[in-house]
Amino acid sequence: MNILVYGLGAIGITFATFLKERGNSVYGKVKDKNFPKNLFIDGIWGEHSAELDGISDNILDFKDIDLDLIILAVKSYDTEKALNDIKKILKPNSIVLLTQNGYGNYELAVKIIGKEHTLLGRVIFGAKVIDKGKVRITVNADDVRIGQPDNAIDKKIILDIVEKINKSGIPASYSPDVYKILWDKILYNCALNPLGAILECSYGELADNKNSRIIMNKIIEEIFLVAKLNNIQLNWDNAEEYIDFFYNKLVPPTRNHFPSMYYDIQTGKKTEIDALNGAIVKLAEKVGIKAPTNETIVNLIKFKEIRRDS
């Protein structure tokens, strides 16, 4: 396959390295034209390395390549710009796989490039950049789940892509209900990620404290109401059912984990709050209600970003 990975951060480098190792032609779209072509991975999936077929900061450098798959691996706040870039080089049979966190990426892709080109992926392995072009895989909670929420792409095409990713060494599976599965991750992230960043503590500390549990429960309850009023189907019948699963099954394996937003704020990076709790606030406004706990969380994260940058 001819594959372009748009965005060589931790997730992008992981996909690019594994897929190139298996003999695919892999290219990288980067912001820094001096980004290395040689990529390295270590961690729980072993040591891997690959030299990409090409790297550029200019999307038009890839226009003459018949790309089978474009893996979009930028932060959610860069999604719209990236999709407009991709639109310039998209071929009739090119498929774009979204791998970002949060709500709104799929909706943007459908609007800009069309659902017939768009696959939704839920990525839940943990990876961190340890140096330029070097990534460490730290945890894998589940397969990369891949599907087309509107059944707009032939199942055989999706299964072929899933197989290629699986054979590369990244566990992946076909999931027609990928949209619901992505919302599982949105729920989890909205409840834990920003609050842990605000209070500068681990997920276990949040779960152990009755005061932070009250806040997390409110975040979850608001999301269930907002989803229901927006006709978004979740994997859980009600907030109480999810909350029980959340504390008893989801949090314990990640008790010692510090949220990505905590590290974003510490290292001067922009957070993805607008695609998480911020998206819940907008979806609430869309149906004429408020999501006050989620809105407070958004404002507190933005306060920390502004204070850090001032």
C-alpha positions as protocol buffer text, in pm:
chain_id: "A"
residue {
  index: 1
  type: MET
  ca { x: 0 y: 0 z: 0 }
}
residue {
  index: 2
  type: ASN
  ca { x: 97 y: 362 z: -53 }
}
residue {
  index: 3
  type: ILE
  ca { x: 41 y: 529 z: 283 }
}
residue {
  index: 4
  type: LEU
  ca { x: 73 y: 889 z: 399 }
}
residue {
  index: 5
  type: VAL
  ca { x: 87 y: 955 z: 772 }
}
residue {
  index: 6
  type: TYR
  ca { x: -20 y: 1315 z: 829 }
}
residue {
  index: 7
  type: GLY
  ca { x: 141 y: 1422 z: 1156 }
}
residue {
  index: 8
  type: LEU
  ca { x: 445 y: 1244 z: 1299 }
}
residue {
  index: 9
  type: GLY
  ca { x: 381 y: 1270 z: 1671 }
}
residue {
  index: 10
  type: ALA
  ca { x: 373 y: 966 z: 1898 }
}
residue {
  index: 11
  type: ILE
  ca { x: 74 y: 800 z: 1729 }
}
residue {
  index: 12
  type: GLY
  ca { x: 182 y: 893 z: 1376 }
}
residue {
  index: 13
  type: ILE
  ca { x: 536 y: 763 z: 1424 }
}
residue {
  index: 14
  type: THR
  ca { x: 398 y: 436 z: 1560 }
}
residue {
  index: 15
  type: PHE
  ca { x: 176 y: 375 z: 1256 }
}
residue {
  index: 16
  type: ALA
  ca { x: 445 y: 489 z: 1011 }
}
residue {
  index: 17
  type: THR
  ca { x: 720 y: 271 z: 1157 }
}
residue {
  index: 18
  type: PHE
  ca { x: 519 y: -49 z: 1187 }
}
residue {
  index: 19
  type: LEU
  ca { x: 357 y: -16 z: 843 }
}
residue {
  index: 20
  type: LYS
  ca { x: 689 y: 64 z: 673 }
}
residue {
  index: 21
  type: GLU
  ca { x: 857 y: -232 z: 844 }
}
residue {
  index: 22
  type: ARG
  ca { x: 603 y: -460 z: 676 }
}
residue {
  index: 23
  type: GLY
  ca { x: 700 y: -341 z: 329 }
}
residue {
  index: 24
  type: ASN
  ca { x: 445 y: -70 z: 259 }
}
residue {
  index: 25
  type: SER
  ca { x: 548 y: 257 z: 96 }
}
residue {
  index: 26
  type: VAL
  ca { x: 508 y: 512 z: 374 }
}
residue {
  index: 27
  type: TYR
  ca { x: 542 y: 890 z: 361 }
}
residue {
  index: 28
  type: GLY
  ca { x: 518 y: 1152 z: 633 }
}
residue {
  index: 29
  type: LYS
  ca { x: 359 y: 1498 z: 630 }
}
residue {
  index: 30
  type: VAL
  ca { x: 530 y: 1708 z: 897 }
}
residue {
  index: 31
  type: LYS
  ca { x: 551 y: 2070 z: 1012 }
}
residue {
  index: 32
  type: ASP
  ca { x: 932 y: 2064 z: 1027 }
}
residue {
  index: 33
  type: LYS
  ca { x: 1095 y: 1994 z: 690 }
}
residue {
  index: 34
  type: ASN
  ca { x: 1410 y: 1878 z: 874 }
}
residue {
  index: 35
  type: PHE
  ca { x: 1224 y: 1600 z: 1054 }
}
residue {
  index: 36
  type: PRO
  ca { x: 1424 y: 1272 z: 1029 }
}
residue {
  index: 37
  type: LYS
  ca { x: 1317 y: 1002 z: 783 }
}
residue {
  index: 38
  type: ASN
  ca { x: 1455 y: 734 z: 1014 }
}
residue {
  index: 39
  type: LEU
  ca { x: 1209 y: 643 z: 1288 }
}
residue {
  index: 40
  type: PHE
  ca { x: 1259 y: 431 z: 1600 }
}
residue {
  index: 41
  type: ILE
  ca { x: 1025 y: 264 z: 1850 }
}
residue {
  index: 42
  type: ASP
  ca { x: 1079 y: 80 z: 2176 }
}
residue {
  index: 43
  type: GLY
  ca { x: 862 y: -20 z: 2470 }
}
residue {
  index: 44
  type: ILE
  ca { x: 608 y: -297 z: 2525 }
}
residue {
  index: 45
  type: TRP
  ca { x: 592 y: -393 z: 2155 }
}
residue {
  index: 46
  type: GLY
  ca { x: 968 y: -434 z: 2122 }
}
residue {
  index: 47
  type: GLU
  ca { x: 1227 y: -242 z: 1921 }
}
residue {
  index: 48
  type: HIS
  ca { x: 1143 y: -131 z: 1568 }
}
residue {
  index: 49
  type: SER
  ca { x: 1293 y: 102 z: 1310 }
}
residue {
  index: 50
  type: ALA
  ca { x: 1214 y: 218 z: 959 }
}
residue {
  index: 51
  type: GLU
  ca { x: 1326 y: 467 z: 698 }
}
residue {
  index: 52
  type: LEU
  ca { x: 1029 y: 642 z: 539 }
}
residue {
  index: 53
  type: ASP
  ca { x: 1004 y: 679 z: 162 }
}
residue {
  index: 54
  type: GLY
  ca { x: 962 y: 1053 z: 187 }
}
residue {
  index: 55
  type: ILE
  ca { x: 894 y: 1339 z: 427 }
}
residue {
  index: 56
  type: SER
  ca { x: 773 y: 1690 z: 350 }
}
residue {
  index: 57
  type: ASP
  ca { x: 613 y: 1992 z: 512 }
}
residue {
  index: 58
  type: ASN
  ca { x: 431 y: 2064 z: 183 }
}
residue {
  index: 59
  type: ILE
  ca { x: 124 y: 1850 z: 110 }
}
residue {
  index: 60
  type: LEU
  ca { x: 157 y: 1911 z: -266 }
}
residue {
  index: 61
  type: ASP
  ca { x: 480 y: 1709 z: -268 }
}
residue {
  index: 62
  type: PHE
  ca { x: 256 y: 1400 z: -238 }
}
residue {
  index: 63
  type: LYS
  ca { x: 6 y: 1491 z: -513 }
}
residue {
  index: 64
  type: ASP
  ca { x: 157 y: 1257 z: -773 }
}
residue {
  index: 65
  type: ILE
  ca { x: 149 y: 954 z: -543 }
}
residue {
  index: 66
  type: ASP
  ca { x: -154 y: 727 z: -571 }
}
residue {
  index: 67
  type: LEU
  ca { x: -222 y: 708 z: -198 }
}
residue {
  index: 68
  type: ASP
  ca { x: -432 y: 414 z: -80 }
}
residue {
  index: 69
  type: LEU
  ca { x: -444 y: 522 z: 283 }
}
residue {
  index: 70
  type: ILE
  ca { x: -391 y: 851 z: 464 }
}
residue {
  index: 71
  type: ILE
  ca { x: -363 y: 823 z: 842 }
}
residue {
  index: 72
  type: LEU
  ca { x: -456 y: 1149 z: 1011 }
}
residue {
  index: 73
  type: ALA
  ca { x: -262 y: 1171 z: 1337 }
}
residue {
  index: 74
  type: VAL
  ca { x: -266 y: 1538 z: 1431 }
}
residue {
  index: 75
  type: LYS
  ca { x: -417 y: 1692 z: 1745 }
}
residue {
  index: 76
  type: SER
  ca { x: -789 y: 1764 z: 1719 }
}
residue {
  index: 77
  type: TYR
  ca { x: -734 y: 2141 z: 1699 }
}
residue {
  index: 78
  type: ASP
  ca { x: -537 y: 2088 z: 1375 }
}
residue {
  index: 79
  type: THR
  ca { x: -794 y: 1856 z: 1215 }
}
residue {
  index: 80
  type: GLU
  ca { x: -970 y: 2112 z: 995 }
}
residue {
  index: 81
  type: LYS
  ca { x: -646 y: 2249 z: 847 }
}
residue {
  index: 82
  type: ALA
  ca { x: -515 y: 1897 z: 788 }
}
residue {
  index: 83
  type: LEU
  ca { x: -834 y: 1784 z: 613 }
}
residue {
  index: 84
  type: ASN
  ca { x: -829 y: 2087 z: 383 }
}
residue {
  index: 85
  type: ASP
  ca { x: -468 y: 1998 z: 300 }
}
residue {
  index: 86
  type: ILE
  ca { x: -557 y: 1635 z: 233 }
}
residue {
  index: 87
  type: LYS
  ca { x: -844 y: 1739 z: 7 }
}
residue {
  index: 88
  type: LYS
  ca { x: -587 y: 1887 z: -235 }
}
residue {
  index: 89
  type: ILE
  ca { x: -424 y: 1548 z: -300 }
}
residue {
  index: 90
  type: LEU
  ca { x: -712 y: 1307 z: -242 }
}
residue {
  index: 91
  type: LYS
  ca { x: -758 y: 1046 z: -515 }
}
residue {
  index: 92
  type: PRO
  ca { x: -1097 y: 884 z: -592 }
}
residue {
  index: 93
  type: ASN
  ca { x: -1000 y: 564 z: -409 }
}
residue {
  index: 94
  type: SER
  ca { x: -800 y: 718 z: -123 }
}
residue {
  index: 95
  type: ILE
  ca { x: -919 y: 639 z: 230 }
}
residue {
  index: 96
  type: VAL
  ca { x: -850 y: 865 z: 528 }
}
residue {
  index: 97
  type: LEU
  ca { x: -826 y: 702 z: 872 }
}
residue {
  index: 98
  type: LEU
  ca { x: -891 y: 938 z: 1164 }
}
residue {
  index: 99
  type: THR
  ca { x: -703 y: 855 z: 1485 }
}
residue {
  index: 100
  type: GLN
  ca { x: -768 y: 1161 z: 1702 }
}
residue {
  index: 101
  type: ASN
  ca { x: -925 y: 1210 z: 2041 }
}
residue {
  index: 102
  type: GLY
  ca { x: -1255 y: 1380 z: 2108 }
}
residue {
  index: 103
  type: TYR
  ca { x: -1575 y: 1476 z: 1930 }
}
residue {
  index: 104
  type: GLY
  ca { x: -1604 y: 1655 z: 1596 }
}
residue {
  index: 105
  type: ASN
  ca { x: -1321 y: 1508 z: 1390 }
}
residue {
  index: 106
  type: TYR
  ca { x: -1546 y: 1266 z: 1202 }
}
residue {
  index: 107
  type: GLU
  ca { x: -1808 y: 1535 z: 1147 }
}
residue {
  index: 108
  type: LEU
  ca { x: -1544 y: 1768 z: 1000 }
}
residue {
  index: 109
  type: ALA
  ca { x: -1409 y: 1495 z: 774 }
}
residue {
  index: 110
  type: VAL
  ca { x: -1754 y: 1413 z: 636 }
}
residue {
  index: 111
  type: LYS
  ca { x: -1805 y: 1782 z: 560 }
}
residue {
  index: 112
  type: ILE
  ca { x: -1463 y: 1843 z: 398 }
}
residue {
  index: 113
  type: ILE
  ca { x: -1369 y: 1518 z: 219 }
}
residue {
  index: 114
  type: GLY
  ca { x: -1690 y: 1312 z: 235 }
}
residue {
  index: 115
  type: LYS
  ca { x: -1786 y: 1003 z: 432 }
}
residue {
  index: 116
  type: GLU
  ca { x: -1701 y: 782 z: 133 }
}
residue {
  index: 117
  type: HIS
  ca { x: -1334 y: 866 z: 201 }
}
residue {
  index: 118
  type: THR
  ca { x: -1347 y: 858 z: 582 }
}
residue {
  index: 119
  type: LEU
  ca { x: -1278 y: 581 z: 832 }
}
residue {
  index: 120
  type: LEU
  ca { x: -1307 y: 644 z: 1204 }
}
residue {
  index: 121
  type: GLY
  ca { x: -1047 y: 492 z: 1432 }
}
residue {
  index: 122
  type: ARG
  ca { x: -1042 y: 463 z: 1810 }
}
residue {
  index: 123
  type: VAL
  ca { x: -682 y: 445 z: 1928 }
}
residue {
  index: 124
  type: ILE
  ca { x: -618 y: 351 z: 2290 }
}
residue {
  index: 125
  type: PHE
  ca { x: -253 y: 245 z: 2301 }
}
residue {
  index: 126
  type: GLY
  ca { x: -23 y: 479 z: 2487 }
}
residue {
  index: 127
  type: ALA
  ca { x: 286 y: 623 z: 2320 }
}
residue {
  index: 128
  type: LYS
  ca { x: 517 y: 910 z: 2402 }
}
residue {
  index: 129
  type: VAL
  ca { x: 787 y: 1090 z: 2206 }
}
residue {
  index: 130
  type: ILE
  ca { x: 1125 y: 1047 z: 2375 }
}
residue {
  index: 131
  type: ASP
  ca { x: 1328 y: 1225 z: 2106 }
}
residue {
  index: 132
  type: LYS
  ca { x: 1279 y: 1351 z: 1752 }
}
residue {
  index: 133
  type: GLY
  ca { x: 1161 y: 1052 z: 1549 }
}
residue {
  index: 134
  type: LYS
  ca { x: 1173 y: 822 z: 1852 }
}
residue {
  index: 135
  type: VAL
  ca { x: 870 y: 687 z: 2038 }
}
residue {
  index: 136
  type: ARG
  ca { x: 810 y: 458 z: 2335 }
}
residue {
  index: 137
  type: ILE
  ca { x: 496 y: 243 z: 2352 }
}
residue {
  index: 138
  type: THR
  ca { x: 389 y: 236 z: 2717 }
}
residue {
  index: 139
  type: VAL
  ca { x: 51 y: 64 z: 2730 }
}
residue {
  index: 140
  type: ASN
  ca { x: -215 y: -98 z: 2512 }
}
residue {
  index: 141
  type: ALA
  ca { x: -567 y: -116 z: 2653 }
}
residue {
  index: 142
  type: ASP
  ca { x: -743 y: -255 z: 2344 }
}
residue {
  index: 143
  type: ASP
  ca { x: -721 y: -301 z: 1966 }
}
residue {
  index: 144
  type: VAL
  ca { x: -732 y: -4 z: 1735 }
}
residue {
  index: 145
  type: ARG
  ca { x: -1102 y: -14 z: 1642 }
}
residue {
  index: 146
  type: ILE
  ca { x: -1180 y: 85 z: 1282 }
}
residue {
  index: 147
  type: GLY
  ca { x: -1511 y: 133 z: 1105 }
}
residue {
  index: 148
  type: GLN
  ca { x: -1734 y: 357 z: 893 }
}
residue {
  index: 149
  type: PRO
  ca { x: -2021 y: 496 z: 1104 }
}
residue {
  index: 150
  type: ASP
  ca { x: -2248 y: 551 z: 802 }
}
residue {
  index: 151
  type: ASN
  ca { x: -2159 y: 230 z: 611 }
}
residue {
  index: 152
  type: ALA
  ca { x: -2027 y: 448 z: 329 }
}
residue {
  index: 153
  type: ILE
  ca { x: -1719 y: 235 z: 249 }
}
residue {
  index: 154
  type: ASP
  ca { x: -1723 y: -125 z: 127 }
}
residue {
  index: 155
  type: LYS
  ca { x: -1659 y: -366 z: 415 }
}
residue {
  index: 156
  type: LYS
  ca { x: -1394 y: -551 z: 211 }
}
residue {
  index: 157
  type: ILE
  ca { x: -1189 y: -232 z: 179 }
}
residue {
  index: 158
  type: ILE
  ca { x: -1209 y: -171 z: 554 }
}
residue {
  index: 159
  type: LEU
  ca { x: -1115 y: -531 z: 634 }
}
residue {
  index: 160
  type: ASP
  ca { x: -813 y: -506 z: 402 }
}
residue {
  index: 161
  type: ILE
  ca { x: -691 y: -194 z: 585 }
}
residue {
  index: 162
  type: VAL
  ca { x: -751 y: -357 z: 924 }
}
residue {
  index: 163
  type: GLU
  ca { x: -556 y: -664 z: 811 }
}
residue {
  index: 164
  type: LYS
  ca { x: -262 y: -453 z: 689 }
}
residue {
  index: 165
  type: ILE
  ca { x: -244 y: -271 z: 1024 }
}
residue {
  index: 166
  type: ASN
  ca { x: -278 y: -597 z: 1217 }
}
residue {
  index: 167
  type: LYS
  ca { x: -4 y: -768 z: 1018 }
}
residue {
  index: 168
  type: SER
  ca { x: 224 y: -471 z: 1081 }
}
residue {
  index: 169
  type: GLY
  ca { x: 214 y: -550 z: 1453 }
}
residue {
  index: 170
  type: ILE
  ca { x: -44 y: -298 z: 1573 }
}
residue {
  index: 171
  type: PRO
  ca { x: -348 y: -488 z: 1709 }
}
residue {
  index: 172
  type: ALA
  ca { x: -655 y: -373 z: 1513 }
}
residue {
  index: 173
  type: SER
  ca { x: -1010 y: -493 z: 1455 }
}
residue {
  index: 174
  type: TYR
  ca { x: -1311 y: -404 z: 1242 }
}
residue {
  index: 175
  type: SER
  ca { x: -1586 y: -239 z: 1445 }
}
residue {
  index: 176
  type: PRO
  ca { x: -1905 y: -124 z: 1270 }
}
residue {
  index: 177
  type: ASP
  ca { x: -2005 y: 40 z: 1600 }
}
residue {
  index: 178
  type: VAL
  ca { x: -1683 y: 243 z: 1618 }
}
residue {
  index: 179
  type: TYR
  ca { x: -1875 y: 567 z: 1680 }
}
residue {
  index: 180
  type: LYS
  ca { x: -2014 y: 430 z: 2008 }
}
residue {
  index: 181
  type: ILE
  ca { x: -1670 y: 298 z: 2099 }
}
residue {
  index: 182
  type: LEU
  ca { x: -1517 y: 641 z: 2037 }
}
residue {
  index: 183
  type: TRP
  ca { x: -1777 y: 791 z: 2270 }
}
residue {
  index: 184
  type: ASP
  ca { x: -1665 y: 546 z: 2540 }
}
residue {
  index: 185
  type: LYS
  ca { x: -1323 y: 710 z: 2516 }
}
residue {
  index: 186
  type: ILE
  ca { x: -1475 y: 1060 z: 2513 }
}
residue {
  index: 187
  type: LEU
  ca { x: -1664 y: 982 z: 2835 }
}
residue {
  index: 188
  type: TYR
  ca { x: -1351 y: 846 z: 3001 }
}
residue {
  index: 189
  type: ASN
  ca { x: -1133 y: 1137 z: 2890 }
}
residue {
  index: 190
  type: CYS
  ca { x: -1384 y: 1408 z: 2980 }
}
residue {
  index: 191
  type: ALA
  ca { x: -1422 y: 1272 z: 3332 }
}
residue {
  index: 192
  type: LEU
  ca { x: -1054 y: 1220 z: 3412 }
}
residue {
  index: 193
  type: ASN
  ca { x: -818 y: 1405 z: 3181 }
}
residue {
  index: 194
  type: PRO
  ca { x: -891 y: 1775 z: 3250 }
}
residue {
  index: 195
  type: LEU
  ca { x: -974 y: 1735 z: 3619 }
}
residue {
  index: 196
  type: GLY
  ca { x: -646 y: 1551 z: 3674 }
}
residue {
  index: 197
  type: ALA
  ca { x: -466 y: 1835 z: 3494 }
}
residue {
  index: 198
  type: ILE
  ca { x: -642 y: 2101 z: 3702 }
}
residue {
  index: 199
  type: LEU
  ca { x: -575 y: 1926 z: 4035 }
}
residue {
  index: 200
  type: GLU
  ca { x: -235 y: 1795 z: 3918 }
}
residue {
  index: 201
  type: CYS
  ca { x: -297 y: 1440 z: 4034 }
}
residue {
  index: 202
  type: SER
  ca { x: -329 y: 1082 z: 3910 }
}
residue {
  index: 203
  type: TYR
  ca { x: -651 y: 910 z: 3805 }
}
residue {
  index: 204
  type: GLY
  ca { x: -640 y: 699 z: 4120 }
}
residue {
  index: 205
  type: GLU
  ca { x: -630 y: 1007 z: 4343 }
}
residue {
  index: 206
  type: LEU
  ca { x: -934 y: 1147 z: 4162 }
}
residue {
  index: 207
  type: ALA
  ca { x: -1127 y: 824 z: 4210 }
}
residue {
  index: 208
  type: ASP
  ca { x: -1034 y: 792 z: 4579 }
}
residue {
  index: 209
  type: ASN
  ca { x: -1153 y: 1138 z: 4682 }
}
residue {
  index: 210
  type: LYS
  ca { x: -1526 y: 1188 z: 4741 }
}
residue {
  index: 211
  type: ASN
  ca { x: -1509 y: 1555 z: 4634 }
}
residue {
  index: 212
  type: SER
  ca { x: -1351 y: 1486 z: 4296 }
}
residue {
  index: 213
  type: ARG
  ca { x: -1588 y: 1191 z: 4246 }
}
residue {
  index: 214
  type: ILE
  ca { x: -1883 y: 1429 z: 4280 }
}
residue {
  index: 215
  type: ILE
  ca { x: -1737 y: 1645 z: 4002 }
}
residue {
  index: 216
  type: MET
  ca { x: -1664 y: 1348 z: 3775 }
}
residue {
  index: 217
  type: ASN
  ca { x: -2011 y: 1206 z: 3829 }
}
residue {
  index: 218
  type: LYS
  ca { x: -2163 y: 1541 z: 3728 }
}
residue {
  index: 219
  type: ILE
  ca { x: -1947 y: 1554 z: 3415 }
}
residue {
  index: 220
  type: ILE
  ca { x: -2066 y: 1206 z: 3317 }
}
residue {
  index: 221
  type: GLU
  ca { x: -2433 y: 1277 z: 3394 }
}
residue {
  index: 222
  type: GLU
  ca { x: -2425 y: 1591 z: 3178 }
}
residue {
  index: 223
  type: ILE
  ca { x: -2269 y: 1399 z: 2890 }
}
residue {
  index: 224
  type: PHE
  ca { x: -2541 y: 1134 z: 2900 }
}
residue {
  index: 225
  type: LEU
  ca { x: -2812 y: 1401 z: 2892 }
}
residue {
  index: 226
  type: VAL
  ca { x: -2644 y: 1592 z: 2610 }
}
residue {
  index: 227
  type: ALA
  ca { x: -2592 y: 1272 z: 2407 }
}
residue {
  index: 228
  type: LYS
  ca { x: -2956 y: 1172 z: 2450 }
}
residue {
  index: 229
  type: LEU
  ca { x: -3087 y: 1513 z: 2338 }
}
residue {
  index: 230
  type: ASN
  ca { x: -2853 y: 1507 z: 2036 }
}
residue {
  index: 231
  type: ASN
  ca { x: -2962 y: 1152 z: 1940 }
}
residue {
  index: 232
  type: ILE
  ca { x: -2610 y: 1020 z: 1997 }
}
residue {
  index: 233
  type: GLN
  ca { x: -2618 y: 652 z: 2089 }
}
residue {
  index: 234
  type: LEU
  ca { x: -2386 y: 539 z: 2367 }
}
residue {
  index: 235
  type: ASN
  ca { x: -2291 y: 188 z: 2476 }
}
residue {
  index: 236
  type: TRP
  ca { x: -2455 y: 243 z: 2815 }
}
residue {
  index: 237
  type: ASP
  ca { x: -2825 y: 278 z: 2896 }
}
residue {
  index: 238
  type: ASN
  ca { x: -2774 y: 544 z: 3162 }
}
residue {
  index: 239
  type: ALA
  ca { x: -2512 y: 740 z: 3354 }
}
residue {
  index: 240
  type: GLU
  ca { x: -2544 y: 527 z: 3669 }
}
residue {
  index: 241
  type: GLU
  ca { x: -2459 y: 210 z: 3477 }
}
residue {
  index: 242
  type: TYR
  ca { x: -2152 y: 375 z: 3323 }
}
residue {
  index: 243
  type: ILE
  ca { x: -2038 y: 531 z: 3652 }
}
residue {
  index: 244
  type: ASP
  ca { x: -2036 y: 190 z: 3820 }
}
residue {
  index: 245
  type: PHE
  ca { x: -1829 y: 42 z: 3534 }
}
residue {
  index: 246
  type: PHE
  ca { x: -1603 y: 349 z: 3529 }
}
residue {
  index: 247
  type: TYR
  ca { x: -1491 y: 321 z: 3893 }
}
residue {
  index: 248
  type: ASN
  ca { x: -1483 y: -57 z: 3917 }
}
residue {
  index: 249
  type: LYS
  ca { x: -1335 y: -155 z: 3580 }
}
residue {
  index: 250
  type: LEU
  ca { x: -1189 y: 141 z: 3390 }
}
residue {
  index: 251
  type: VAL
  ca { x: -1003 y: 343 z: 3653 }
}
residue {
  index: 252
  type: PRO
  ca { x: -820 y: 64 z: 3847 }
}
residue {
  index: 253
  type: PRO
  ca { x: -581 y: -38 z: 3562 }
}
residue {
  index: 254
  type: THR
  ca { x: -483 y: 329 z: 3510 }
}
residue {
  index: 255
  type: ARG
  ca { x: -471 y: 439 z: 3875 }
}
residue {
  index: 256
  type: ASN
  ca { x: -114 y: 569 z: 3851 }
}
residue {
  index: 257
  type: HIS
  ca { x: -164 y: 745 z: 3517 }
}
residue {
  index: 258
  type: PHE
  ca { x: -128 y: 1123 z: 3495 }
}
residue {
  index: 259
  type: PRO
  ca { x: -344 y: 1285 z: 3225 }
}
residue {
  index: 260
  type: SER
  ca { x: -207 y: 1401 z: 2892 }
}
residue {
  index: 261
  type: MET
  ca { x: -347 y: 1750 z: 2956 }
}
residue {
  index: 262
  type: TYR
  ca { x: -132 y: 1773 z: 3267 }
}
residue {
  index: 263
  type: TYR
  ca { x: 179 y: 1716 z: 3053 }
}
residue {
  index: 264
  type: ASP
  ca { x: 48 y: 1948 z: 2779 }
}
residue {
  index: 265
  type: ILE
  ca { x: 15 y: 2232 z: 3030 }
}
residue {
  index: 266
  type: GLN
  ca { x: 354 y: 2157 z: 3187 }
}
residue {
  index: 267
  type: THR
  ca { x: 533 y: 2150 z: 2850 }
}
residue {
  index: 268
  type: GLY
  ca { x: 365 y: 2454 z: 2693 }
}
residue {
  index: 269
  type: LYS
  ca { x: 143 y: 2265 z: 2449 }
}
residue {
  index: 270
  type: LYS
  ca { x: -216 y: 2346 z: 2365 }
}
residue {
  index: 271
  type: THR
  ca { x: -465 y: 2103 z: 2519 }
}
residue {
  index: 272
  type: GLU
  ca { x: -750 y: 1925 z: 2338 }
}
residue {
  index: 273
  type: ILE
  ca { x: -1011 y: 2055 z: 2583 }
}
residue {
  index: 274
  type: ASP
  ca { x: -1226 y: 2199 z: 2301 }
}
residue {
  index: 275
  type: ALA
  ca { x: -1272 y: 1852 z: 2149 }
}
residue {
  index: 276
  type: LEU
  ca { x: -1362 y: 1699 z: 2485 }
}
residue {
  index: 277
  type: ASN
  ca { x: -1555 y: 1892 z: 2752 }
}
residue {
  index: 278
  type: GLY
  ca { x: -1571 y: 2194 z: 2521 }
}
residue {
  index: 279
  type: ALA
  ca { x: -1752 y: 1983 z: 2262 }
}
residue {
  index: 280
  type: ILE
  ca { x: -2003 y: 1875 z: 2527 }
}
residue {
  index: 281
  type: VAL
  ca { x: -2075 y: 2241 z: 2608 }
}
residue {
  index: 282
  type: LYS
  ca { x: -2136 y: 2317 z: 2238 }
}
residue {
  index: 283
  type: LEU
  ca { x: -2360 y: 2013 z: 2192 }
}
residue {
  index: 284
  type: ALA
  ca { x: -2558 y: 2124 z: 2498 }
}
residue {
  index: 285
  type: GLU
  ca { x: -2602 y: 2473 z: 2353 }
}
residue {
  index: 286
  type: LYS
  ca { x: -2716 y: 2317 z: 2026 }
}
residue {
  index: 287
  type: VAL
  ca { x: -3021 y: 2168 z: 2201 }
}
residue {
  index: 288
  type: GLY
  ca { x: -3084 y: 2469 z: 2424 }
}
residue {
  index: 289
  type: ILE
  ca { x: -2948 y: 2345 z: 2756 }
}
residue {
  index: 290
  type: LYS
  ca { x: -2642 y: 2404 z: 2972 }
}
residue {
  index: 291
  type: ALA
  ca { x: -2364 y: 2167 z: 3079 }
}
residue {
  index: 292
  type: PRO
  ca { x: -2237 y: 2373 z: 3374 }
}
residue {
  index: 293
  type: THR
  ca { x: -1986 y: 2127 z: 3519 }
}
residue {
  index: 294
  type: ASN
  ca { x: -1825 y: 2065 z: 3181 }
}
residue {
  index: 295
  type: GLU
  ca { x: -1823 y: 2439 z: 3114 }
}
residue {
  index: 296
  type: THR
  ca { x: -1647 y: 2506 z: 3445 }
}
residue {
  index: 297
  type: ILE
  ca { x: -1385 y: 2243 z: 3360 }
}
residue {
  index: 298
  type: VAL
  ca { x: -1323 y: 2409 z: 3022 }
}
residue {
  index: 299
  type: ASN
  ca { x: -1280 y: 2751 z: 3183 }
}
residue {
  index: 300
  type: LEU
  ca { x: -1037 y: 2618 z: 3444 }
}
residue {
  index: 301
  type: ILE
  ca { x: -820 y: 2447 z: 3181 }
}
residue {
  index: 302
  type: LYS
  ca { x: -817 y: 2763 z: 2969 }
}
residue {
  index: 303
  type: PHE
  ca { x: -719 y: 2963 z: 3279 }
}
residue {
  index: 304
  type: LYS
  ca { x: -420 y: 2733 z: 3332 }
}
residue {
  index: 305
  type: GLU
  ca { x: -321 y: 2766 z: 2964 }
}
residue {
  index: 306
  type: ILE
  ca { x: -341 y: 3147 z: 2975 }
}
residue {
  index: 307
  type: ARG
  ca { x: -157 y: 3174 z: 3308 }
}
residue {
  index: 308
  type: ARG
  ca { x: 120 y: 2949 z: 3177 }
}
residue {
  index: 309
  type: ASP
  ca { x: 160 y: 3154 z: 2859 }
}
residue {
  index: 310
  type: SER
  ca { x: 149 y: 3499 z: 3023 }
}
